[in-house]
Short mmCIF file of C-alpha atoms and ligand atoms in Angstrom, two decimals:
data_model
loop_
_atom_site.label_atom_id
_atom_site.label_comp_id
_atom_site.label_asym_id
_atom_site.label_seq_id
_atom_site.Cartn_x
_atom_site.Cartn_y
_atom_site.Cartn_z
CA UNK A 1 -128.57 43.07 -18.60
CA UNK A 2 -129.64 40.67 -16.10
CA UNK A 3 -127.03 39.11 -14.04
CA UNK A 4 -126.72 36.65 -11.08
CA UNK A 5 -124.51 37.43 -8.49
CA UNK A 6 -123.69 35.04 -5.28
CA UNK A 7 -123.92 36.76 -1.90
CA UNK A 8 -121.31 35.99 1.33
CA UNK A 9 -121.96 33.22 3.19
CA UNK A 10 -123.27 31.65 -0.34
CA UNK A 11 -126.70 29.27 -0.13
CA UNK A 12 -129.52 29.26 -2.58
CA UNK A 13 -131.13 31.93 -0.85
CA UNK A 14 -128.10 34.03 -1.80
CA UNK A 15 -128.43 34.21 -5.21
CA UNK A 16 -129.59 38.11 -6.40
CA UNK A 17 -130.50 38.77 -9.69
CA UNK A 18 -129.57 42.13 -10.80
CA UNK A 19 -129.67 45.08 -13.83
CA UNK A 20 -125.98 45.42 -15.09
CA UNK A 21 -124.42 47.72 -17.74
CA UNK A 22 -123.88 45.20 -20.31
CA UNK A 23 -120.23 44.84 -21.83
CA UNK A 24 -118.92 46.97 -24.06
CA UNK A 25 -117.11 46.09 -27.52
CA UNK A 26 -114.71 43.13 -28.46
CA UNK A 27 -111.12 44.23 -28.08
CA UNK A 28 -108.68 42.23 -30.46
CA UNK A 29 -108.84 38.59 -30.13
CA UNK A 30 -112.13 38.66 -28.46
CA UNK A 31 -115.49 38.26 -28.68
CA UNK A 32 -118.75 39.47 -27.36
CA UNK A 33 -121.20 36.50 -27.11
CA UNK A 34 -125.42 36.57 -26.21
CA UNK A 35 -125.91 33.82 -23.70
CA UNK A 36 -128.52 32.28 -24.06
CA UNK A 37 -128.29 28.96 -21.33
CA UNK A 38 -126.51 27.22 -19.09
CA UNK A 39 -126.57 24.02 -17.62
CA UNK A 40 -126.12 23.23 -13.39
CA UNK A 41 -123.55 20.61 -12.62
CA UNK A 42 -122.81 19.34 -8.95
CA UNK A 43 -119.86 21.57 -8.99
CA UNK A 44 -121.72 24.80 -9.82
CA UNK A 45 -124.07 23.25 -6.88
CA UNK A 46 -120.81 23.54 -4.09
CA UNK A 47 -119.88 26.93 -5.51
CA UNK A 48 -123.63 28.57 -4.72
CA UNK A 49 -124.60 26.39 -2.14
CA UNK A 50 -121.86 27.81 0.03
CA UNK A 51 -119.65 24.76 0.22
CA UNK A 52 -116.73 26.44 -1.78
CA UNK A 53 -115.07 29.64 -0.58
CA UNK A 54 -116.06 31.92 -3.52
CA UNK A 55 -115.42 35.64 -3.53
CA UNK A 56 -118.52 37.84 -2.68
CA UNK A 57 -120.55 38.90 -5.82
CA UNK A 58 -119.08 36.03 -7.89
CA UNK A 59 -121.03 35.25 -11.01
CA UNK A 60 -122.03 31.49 -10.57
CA UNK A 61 -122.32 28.90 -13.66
CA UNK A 62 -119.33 27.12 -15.42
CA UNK A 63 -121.48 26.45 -18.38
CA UNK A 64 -122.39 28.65 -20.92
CA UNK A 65 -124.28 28.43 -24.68
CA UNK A 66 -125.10 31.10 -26.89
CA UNK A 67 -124.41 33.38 -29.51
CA UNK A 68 -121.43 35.43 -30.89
CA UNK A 69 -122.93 39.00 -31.55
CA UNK A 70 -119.63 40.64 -32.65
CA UNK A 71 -115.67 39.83 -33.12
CA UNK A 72 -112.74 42.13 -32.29
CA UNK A 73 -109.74 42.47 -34.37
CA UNK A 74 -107.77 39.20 -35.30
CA UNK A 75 -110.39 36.80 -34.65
CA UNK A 76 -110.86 34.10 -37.52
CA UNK A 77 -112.33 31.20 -35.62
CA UNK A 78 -115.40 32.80 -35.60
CA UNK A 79 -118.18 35.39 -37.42
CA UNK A 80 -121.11 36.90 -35.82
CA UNK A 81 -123.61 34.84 -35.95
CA UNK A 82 -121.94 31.41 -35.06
CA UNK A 83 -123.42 29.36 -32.11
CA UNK A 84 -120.66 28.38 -29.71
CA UNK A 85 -120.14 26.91 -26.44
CA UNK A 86 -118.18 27.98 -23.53
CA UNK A 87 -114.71 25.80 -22.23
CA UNK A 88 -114.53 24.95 -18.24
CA UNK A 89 -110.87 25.68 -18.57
CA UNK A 90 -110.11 28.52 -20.61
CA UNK A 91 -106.83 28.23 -20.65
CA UNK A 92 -106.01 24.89 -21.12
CA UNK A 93 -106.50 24.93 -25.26
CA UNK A 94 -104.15 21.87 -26.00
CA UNK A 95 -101.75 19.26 -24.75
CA UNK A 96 -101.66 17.66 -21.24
CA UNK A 97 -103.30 19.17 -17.86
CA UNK A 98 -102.45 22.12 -16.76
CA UNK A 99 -105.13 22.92 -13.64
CA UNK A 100 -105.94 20.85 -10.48
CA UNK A 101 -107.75 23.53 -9.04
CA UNK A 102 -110.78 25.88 -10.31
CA UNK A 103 -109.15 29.07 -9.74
CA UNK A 104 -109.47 29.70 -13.51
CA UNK A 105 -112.61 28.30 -14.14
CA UNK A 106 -116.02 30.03 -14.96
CA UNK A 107 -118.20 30.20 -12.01
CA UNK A 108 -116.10 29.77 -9.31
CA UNK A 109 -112.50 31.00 -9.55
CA UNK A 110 -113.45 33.60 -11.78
CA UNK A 111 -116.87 35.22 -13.01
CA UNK A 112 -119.30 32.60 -14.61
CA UNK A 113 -122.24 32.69 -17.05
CA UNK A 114 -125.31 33.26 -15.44
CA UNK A 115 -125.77 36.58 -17.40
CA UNK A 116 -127.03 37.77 -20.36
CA UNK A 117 -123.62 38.70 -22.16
CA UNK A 118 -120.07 38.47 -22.19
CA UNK A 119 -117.04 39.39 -23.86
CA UNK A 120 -114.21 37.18 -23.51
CA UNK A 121 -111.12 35.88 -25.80
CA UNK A 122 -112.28 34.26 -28.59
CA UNK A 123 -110.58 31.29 -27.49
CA UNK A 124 -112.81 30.20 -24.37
CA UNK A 125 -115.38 29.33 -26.76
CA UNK A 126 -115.77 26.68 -29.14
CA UNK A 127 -118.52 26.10 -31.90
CA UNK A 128 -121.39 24.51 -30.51
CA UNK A 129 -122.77 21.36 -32.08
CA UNK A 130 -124.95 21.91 -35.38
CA UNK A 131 -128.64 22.09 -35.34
CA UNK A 132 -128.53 22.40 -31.24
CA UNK A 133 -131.04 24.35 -29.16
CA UNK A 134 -128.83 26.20 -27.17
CA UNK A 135 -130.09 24.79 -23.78
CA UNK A 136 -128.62 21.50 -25.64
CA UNK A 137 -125.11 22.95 -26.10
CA UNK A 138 -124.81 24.42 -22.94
CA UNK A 139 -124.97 20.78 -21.07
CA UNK A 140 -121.29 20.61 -23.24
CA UNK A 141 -118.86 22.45 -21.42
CA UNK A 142 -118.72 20.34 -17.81
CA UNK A 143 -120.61 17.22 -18.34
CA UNK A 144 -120.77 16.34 -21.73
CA UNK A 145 -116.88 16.79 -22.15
CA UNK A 146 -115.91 14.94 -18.98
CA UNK A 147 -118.23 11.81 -20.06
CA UNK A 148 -116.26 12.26 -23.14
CA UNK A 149 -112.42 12.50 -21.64
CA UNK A 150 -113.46 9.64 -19.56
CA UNK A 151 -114.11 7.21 -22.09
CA UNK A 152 -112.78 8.93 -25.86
CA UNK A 153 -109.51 10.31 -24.83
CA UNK A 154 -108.56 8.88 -21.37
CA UNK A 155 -110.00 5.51 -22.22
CA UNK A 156 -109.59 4.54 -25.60
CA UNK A 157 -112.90 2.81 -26.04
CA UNK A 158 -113.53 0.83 -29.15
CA UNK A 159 -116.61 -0.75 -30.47
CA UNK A 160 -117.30 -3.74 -28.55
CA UNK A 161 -116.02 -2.52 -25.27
CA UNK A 162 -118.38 -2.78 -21.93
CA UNK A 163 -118.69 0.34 -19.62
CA UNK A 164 -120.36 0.78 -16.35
CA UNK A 165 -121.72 4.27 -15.53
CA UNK A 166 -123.10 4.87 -11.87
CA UNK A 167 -126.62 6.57 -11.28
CA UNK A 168 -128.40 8.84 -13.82
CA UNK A 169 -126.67 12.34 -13.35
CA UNK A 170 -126.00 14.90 -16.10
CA UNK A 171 -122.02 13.05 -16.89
CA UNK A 172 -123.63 9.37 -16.39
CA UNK A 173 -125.93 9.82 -18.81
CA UNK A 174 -123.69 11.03 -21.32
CA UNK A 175 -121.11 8.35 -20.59
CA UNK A 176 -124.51 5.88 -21.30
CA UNK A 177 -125.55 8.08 -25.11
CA UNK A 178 -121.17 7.95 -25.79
CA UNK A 179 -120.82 4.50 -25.00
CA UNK A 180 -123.83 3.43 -27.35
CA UNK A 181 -123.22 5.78 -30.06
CA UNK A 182 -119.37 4.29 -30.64
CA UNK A 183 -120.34 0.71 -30.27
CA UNK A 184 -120.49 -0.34 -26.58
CA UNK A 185 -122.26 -2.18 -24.69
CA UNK A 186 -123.23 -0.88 -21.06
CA UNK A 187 -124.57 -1.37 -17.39
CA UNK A 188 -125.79 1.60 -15.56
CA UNK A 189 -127.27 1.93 -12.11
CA UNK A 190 -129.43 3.96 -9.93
CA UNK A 191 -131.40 4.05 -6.86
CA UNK A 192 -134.39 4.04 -8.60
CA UNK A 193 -136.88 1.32 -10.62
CA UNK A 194 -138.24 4.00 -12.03
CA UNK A 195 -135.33 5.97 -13.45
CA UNK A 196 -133.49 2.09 -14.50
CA UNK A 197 -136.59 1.74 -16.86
CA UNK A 198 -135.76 4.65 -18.53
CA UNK A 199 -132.07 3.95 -18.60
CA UNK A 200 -133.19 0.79 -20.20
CA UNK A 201 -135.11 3.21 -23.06
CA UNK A 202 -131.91 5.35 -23.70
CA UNK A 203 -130.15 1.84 -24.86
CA UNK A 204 -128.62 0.03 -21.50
CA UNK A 205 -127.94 -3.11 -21.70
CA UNK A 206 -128.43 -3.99 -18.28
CA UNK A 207 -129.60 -2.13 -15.11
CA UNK A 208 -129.04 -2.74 -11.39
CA UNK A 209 -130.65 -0.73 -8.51
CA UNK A 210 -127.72 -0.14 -6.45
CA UNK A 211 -129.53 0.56 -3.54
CA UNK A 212 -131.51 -2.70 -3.37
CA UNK A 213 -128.18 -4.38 -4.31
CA UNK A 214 -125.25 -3.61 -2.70
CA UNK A 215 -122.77 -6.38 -4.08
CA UNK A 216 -123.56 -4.63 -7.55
CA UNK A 217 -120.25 -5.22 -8.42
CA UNK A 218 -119.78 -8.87 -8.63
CA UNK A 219 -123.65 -8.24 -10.64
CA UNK A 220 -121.83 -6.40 -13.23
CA UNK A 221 -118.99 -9.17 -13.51
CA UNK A 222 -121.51 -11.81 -13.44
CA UNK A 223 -123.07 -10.11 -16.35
CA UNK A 224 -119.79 -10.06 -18.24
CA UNK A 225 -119.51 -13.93 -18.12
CA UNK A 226 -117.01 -13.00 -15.33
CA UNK A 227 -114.61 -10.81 -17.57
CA UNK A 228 -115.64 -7.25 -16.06
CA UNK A 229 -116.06 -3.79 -17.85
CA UNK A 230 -113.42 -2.24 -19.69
CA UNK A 231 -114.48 1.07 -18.72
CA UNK A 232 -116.37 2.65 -15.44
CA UNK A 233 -116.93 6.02 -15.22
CA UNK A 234 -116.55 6.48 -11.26
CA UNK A 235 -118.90 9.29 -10.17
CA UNK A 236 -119.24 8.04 -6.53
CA UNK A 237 -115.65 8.12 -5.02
CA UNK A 238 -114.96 6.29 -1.52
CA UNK A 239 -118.03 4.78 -0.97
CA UNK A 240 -118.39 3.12 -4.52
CA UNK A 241 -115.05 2.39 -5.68
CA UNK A 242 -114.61 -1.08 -4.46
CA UNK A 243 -117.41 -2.20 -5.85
CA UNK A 244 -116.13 -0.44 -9.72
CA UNK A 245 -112.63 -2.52 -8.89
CA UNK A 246 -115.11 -5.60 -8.54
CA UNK A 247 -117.09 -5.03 -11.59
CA UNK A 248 -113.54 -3.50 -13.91
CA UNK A 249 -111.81 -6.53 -16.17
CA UNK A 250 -108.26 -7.42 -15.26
CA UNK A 251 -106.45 -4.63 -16.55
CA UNK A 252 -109.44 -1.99 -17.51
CA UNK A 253 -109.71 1.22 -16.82
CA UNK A 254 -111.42 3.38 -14.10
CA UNK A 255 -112.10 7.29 -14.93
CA UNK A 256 -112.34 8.91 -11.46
CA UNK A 257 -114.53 11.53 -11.95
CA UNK A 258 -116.46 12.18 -8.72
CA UNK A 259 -116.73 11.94 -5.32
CA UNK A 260 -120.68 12.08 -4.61
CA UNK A 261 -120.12 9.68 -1.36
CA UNK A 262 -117.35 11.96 -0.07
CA UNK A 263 -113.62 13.48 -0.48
CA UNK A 264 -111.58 10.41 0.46
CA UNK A 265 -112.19 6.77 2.20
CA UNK A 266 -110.50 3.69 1.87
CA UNK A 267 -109.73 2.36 -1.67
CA UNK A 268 -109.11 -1.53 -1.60
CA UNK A 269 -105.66 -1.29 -3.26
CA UNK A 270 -104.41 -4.94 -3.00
CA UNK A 271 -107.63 -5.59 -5.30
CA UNK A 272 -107.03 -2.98 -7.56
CA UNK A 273 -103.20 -3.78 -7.80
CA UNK A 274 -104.14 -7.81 -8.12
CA UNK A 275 -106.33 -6.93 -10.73
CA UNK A 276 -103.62 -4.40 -12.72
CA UNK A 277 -106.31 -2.00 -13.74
CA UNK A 278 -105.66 1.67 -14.29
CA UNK A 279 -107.03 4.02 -12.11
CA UNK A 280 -107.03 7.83 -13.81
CA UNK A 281 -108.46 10.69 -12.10
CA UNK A 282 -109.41 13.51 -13.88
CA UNK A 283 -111.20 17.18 -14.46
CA UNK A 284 -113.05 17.92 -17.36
CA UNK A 285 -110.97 18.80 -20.24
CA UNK A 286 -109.31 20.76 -23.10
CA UNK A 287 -110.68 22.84 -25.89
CA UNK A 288 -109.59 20.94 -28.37
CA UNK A 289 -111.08 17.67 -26.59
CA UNK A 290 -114.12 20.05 -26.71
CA UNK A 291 -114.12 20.65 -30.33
CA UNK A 292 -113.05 16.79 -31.23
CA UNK A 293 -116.25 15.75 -29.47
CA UNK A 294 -118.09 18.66 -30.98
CA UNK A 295 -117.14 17.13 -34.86
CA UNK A 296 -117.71 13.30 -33.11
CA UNK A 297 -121.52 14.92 -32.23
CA UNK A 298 -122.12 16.18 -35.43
CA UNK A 299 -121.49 12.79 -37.14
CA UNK A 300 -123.37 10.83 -34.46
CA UNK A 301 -126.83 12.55 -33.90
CA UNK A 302 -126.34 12.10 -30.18
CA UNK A 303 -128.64 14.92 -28.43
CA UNK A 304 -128.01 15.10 -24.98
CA UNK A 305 -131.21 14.41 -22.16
CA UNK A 306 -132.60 17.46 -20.68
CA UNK A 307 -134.58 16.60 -17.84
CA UNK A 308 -136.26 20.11 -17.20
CA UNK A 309 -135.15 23.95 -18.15
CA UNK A 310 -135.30 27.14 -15.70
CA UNK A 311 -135.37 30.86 -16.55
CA UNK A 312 -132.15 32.05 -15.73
CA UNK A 313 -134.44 34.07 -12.30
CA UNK A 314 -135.61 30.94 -11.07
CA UNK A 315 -132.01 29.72 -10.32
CA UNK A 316 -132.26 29.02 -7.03
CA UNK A 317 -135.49 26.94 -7.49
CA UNK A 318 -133.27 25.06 -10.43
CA UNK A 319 -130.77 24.31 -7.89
CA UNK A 320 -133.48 22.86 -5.57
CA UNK A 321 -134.49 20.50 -8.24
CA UNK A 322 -130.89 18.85 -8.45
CA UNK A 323 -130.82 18.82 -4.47
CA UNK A 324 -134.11 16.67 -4.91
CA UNK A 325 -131.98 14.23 -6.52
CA UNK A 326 -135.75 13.78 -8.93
CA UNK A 327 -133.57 14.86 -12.20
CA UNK A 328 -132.60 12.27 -14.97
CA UNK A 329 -130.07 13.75 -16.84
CA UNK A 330 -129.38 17.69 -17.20
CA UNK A 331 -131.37 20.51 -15.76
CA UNK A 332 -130.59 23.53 -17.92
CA UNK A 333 -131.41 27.37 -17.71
CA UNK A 334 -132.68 29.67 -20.35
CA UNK A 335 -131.40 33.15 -20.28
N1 NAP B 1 -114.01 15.38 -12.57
C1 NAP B 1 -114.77 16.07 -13.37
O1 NAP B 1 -114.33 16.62 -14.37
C2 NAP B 1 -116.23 16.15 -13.11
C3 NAP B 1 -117.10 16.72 -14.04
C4 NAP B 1 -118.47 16.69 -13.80
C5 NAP B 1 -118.92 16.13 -12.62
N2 NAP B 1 -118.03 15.63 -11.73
C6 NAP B 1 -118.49 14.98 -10.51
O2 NAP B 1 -119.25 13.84 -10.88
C7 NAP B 1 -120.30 13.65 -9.95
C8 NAP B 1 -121.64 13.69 -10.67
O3 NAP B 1 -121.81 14.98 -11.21
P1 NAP B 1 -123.11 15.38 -12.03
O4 NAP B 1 -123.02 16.83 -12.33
O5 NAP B 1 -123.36 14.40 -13.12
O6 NAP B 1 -124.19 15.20 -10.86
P2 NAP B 1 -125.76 15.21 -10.86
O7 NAP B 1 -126.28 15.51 -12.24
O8 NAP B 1 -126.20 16.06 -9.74
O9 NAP B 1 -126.09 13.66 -10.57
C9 NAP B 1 -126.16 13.10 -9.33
C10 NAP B 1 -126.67 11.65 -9.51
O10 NAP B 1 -125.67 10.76 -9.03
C11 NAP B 1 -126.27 9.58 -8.60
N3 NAP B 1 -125.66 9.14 -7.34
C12 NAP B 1 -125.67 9.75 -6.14
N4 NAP B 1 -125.06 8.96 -5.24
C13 NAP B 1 -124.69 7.83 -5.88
C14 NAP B 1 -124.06 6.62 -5.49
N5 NAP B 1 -123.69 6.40 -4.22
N6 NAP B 1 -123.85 5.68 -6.43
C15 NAP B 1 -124.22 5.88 -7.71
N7 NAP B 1 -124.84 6.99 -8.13
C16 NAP B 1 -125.07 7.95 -7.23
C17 NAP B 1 -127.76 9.84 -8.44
O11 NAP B 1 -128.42 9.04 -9.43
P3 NAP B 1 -129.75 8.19 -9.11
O12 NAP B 1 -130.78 9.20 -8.73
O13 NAP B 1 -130.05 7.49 -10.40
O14 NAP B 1 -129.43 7.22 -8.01
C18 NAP B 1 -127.88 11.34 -8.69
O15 NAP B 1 -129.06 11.69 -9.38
C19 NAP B 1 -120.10 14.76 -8.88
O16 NAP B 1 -119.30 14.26 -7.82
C20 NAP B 1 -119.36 15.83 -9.63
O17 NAP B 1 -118.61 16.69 -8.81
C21 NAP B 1 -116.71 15.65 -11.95
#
């Protein structure tokens, strides 16, 4: 079976596709699944652009979609057949966090999905979405879940509620389809005109170029009638997080989620403790967030943007099209 494998020092030129033996037979409690996508977060971009320190040979991609081809003994959750969708933590099923690191995760601490087949415990899988290609599914495990913990489970958002997302990446975007489908209204930014007037298609209420506008904070309040957001989902870190604390309503709530402008700056904390809002950081999330927001995507029709697909041997060209910073949305692979 085909297989990508990162090469020591890591970089997009170190990506080798390979023939493998495929894997053998489900033991009990497993499951042997076809991939048949994946979907390339900024994290999966650190681990094979050589930022991380990742064992040589490591099989990149947290993000896997496909189908189960057989079941071991003791498995009821699922039958051959079923389309599922892998989980970025496979062992956090339940119940508060249990990582702060990836050294479990798919793709970096351990072997990922950019391969043909796997077999695995049933349990790092969950049933994908119904009626989705699997390209669709596979944008799930990192981004789609995180855009939901950020809003569904960490922030309680009801009908009604505001939320700011920040540029048009694969989470963003998500946050943006969430937000709309349970009732919210939101403001999203980019650096782009172009890439605003399609935010503005997908259902935004209100767009700012945050490049051509740096106070886009006190925008965002101004747009409230001076309130703020309820919600931002914070994918820029130091060098956008005072401007969030501007835009966030006394008391709302901030989902740290990224760091694109770097690993730590200065945070304006007199503002943020003035203004009693709650600050959460946090990683993805668990499987059974993953299969809540699985059943809350079956009821809502929400199908996630895929802004272009790769064969799984054009990976490193994939890669080069999220460096461009061009994408709107996911960028998926097809294996
Ligand atoms: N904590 C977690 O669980 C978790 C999960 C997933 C991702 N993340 C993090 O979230 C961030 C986004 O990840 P992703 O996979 O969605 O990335 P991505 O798809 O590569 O998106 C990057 C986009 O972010 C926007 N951006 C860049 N700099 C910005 C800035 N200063 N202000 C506002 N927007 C900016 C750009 O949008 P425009 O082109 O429109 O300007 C860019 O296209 C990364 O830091 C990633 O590590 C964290």
């Amino acid at each position: 079976m085909q297989t990508v494998r990162l090469r020591r020092p890591g970089g997009l030129d170190h990506l080798d596709i390979i023939e493998e033996a495929p894997p053998g037979a489900p033991g009990p409690g497993e499951i042997r699944v076809r991939l048949h996508a994946s979907s390339l977060n900024f994290h999966d971009y650190l681990v094979v652009s050589g930022k991380s320190t990742i064992d040589d040979g490591r099989i990149p991609m947290s993000d896997g979609a496909g189908v189960v081809e057989a079941v071991g003994d003791g498995v009821t959750a699922f039958v051959p057949g079923d389309s599922v969708v892998s989980c970025f933590f496979p062992e956090w099923q339940d119940g508060a966090p249990l990582c702060a690191d990836f050294s479990a995760t798919p793709g970096d601490g351990i072997d990922g999905y950019a391969r043909e087949a796997v077999v695995t415990p049933a349990s790092w899988f969950t049933k994908a979405p119904r009626g989705w290609s699997h390209e669709e599914s596979a944008t799930l495990t990192t981004a789609g879940l995180t855009a939901w913990r950020a809003l569904v489970v960490d922030g309680g958002i009801q009908a009604g509620n505001s939320v700011l997302v920040l540029g048009t990446g694969g989470v963003s975007i998500f946050a943006l389809q969430l937000a709309k489908a349970m009732g919210a209204t939101v403001v999203a930014t980019s650096s782009s005109d172009e890439k605003l007037a399609r935010l503005t298609e997908l259902g935004a209420d209100y767009v700012i170029n945050y490049k051509t506008h740096e106070d886009w904070g006190r925008r965002v309040r101004d747009w409230t009638g001076g309130r703020g957001v309820d919600h931002v989902v914070e994918v820029g870190g130091p060098g956008t997080l005072a401007q969030s604390i501007k835009a966030t309503r006394i008391g709302g709530h901030i989902a740290l989620i990224g760091v694109l402008t770097g690993a730590s700056g200065e945070v304006p904390t007199a503002d943020l403790m003035r203004r009693q809002q709650r600050l959460q950081g946090l990683i993805v999330g668990s499987a059974q967030h993953q299969r809540d927001m699985v059943r809350a995507l079956d009821a809502t029709g929400l199908r996630p943007v895929i802004d272009r697909s790769f064969p799984l041997t054009d990976i490193s060209a994939a890669f080069r099209h999220q460096e461009s910073g061009k994408h709107f949305g996911k960028i998926t692979l097809t294996i």
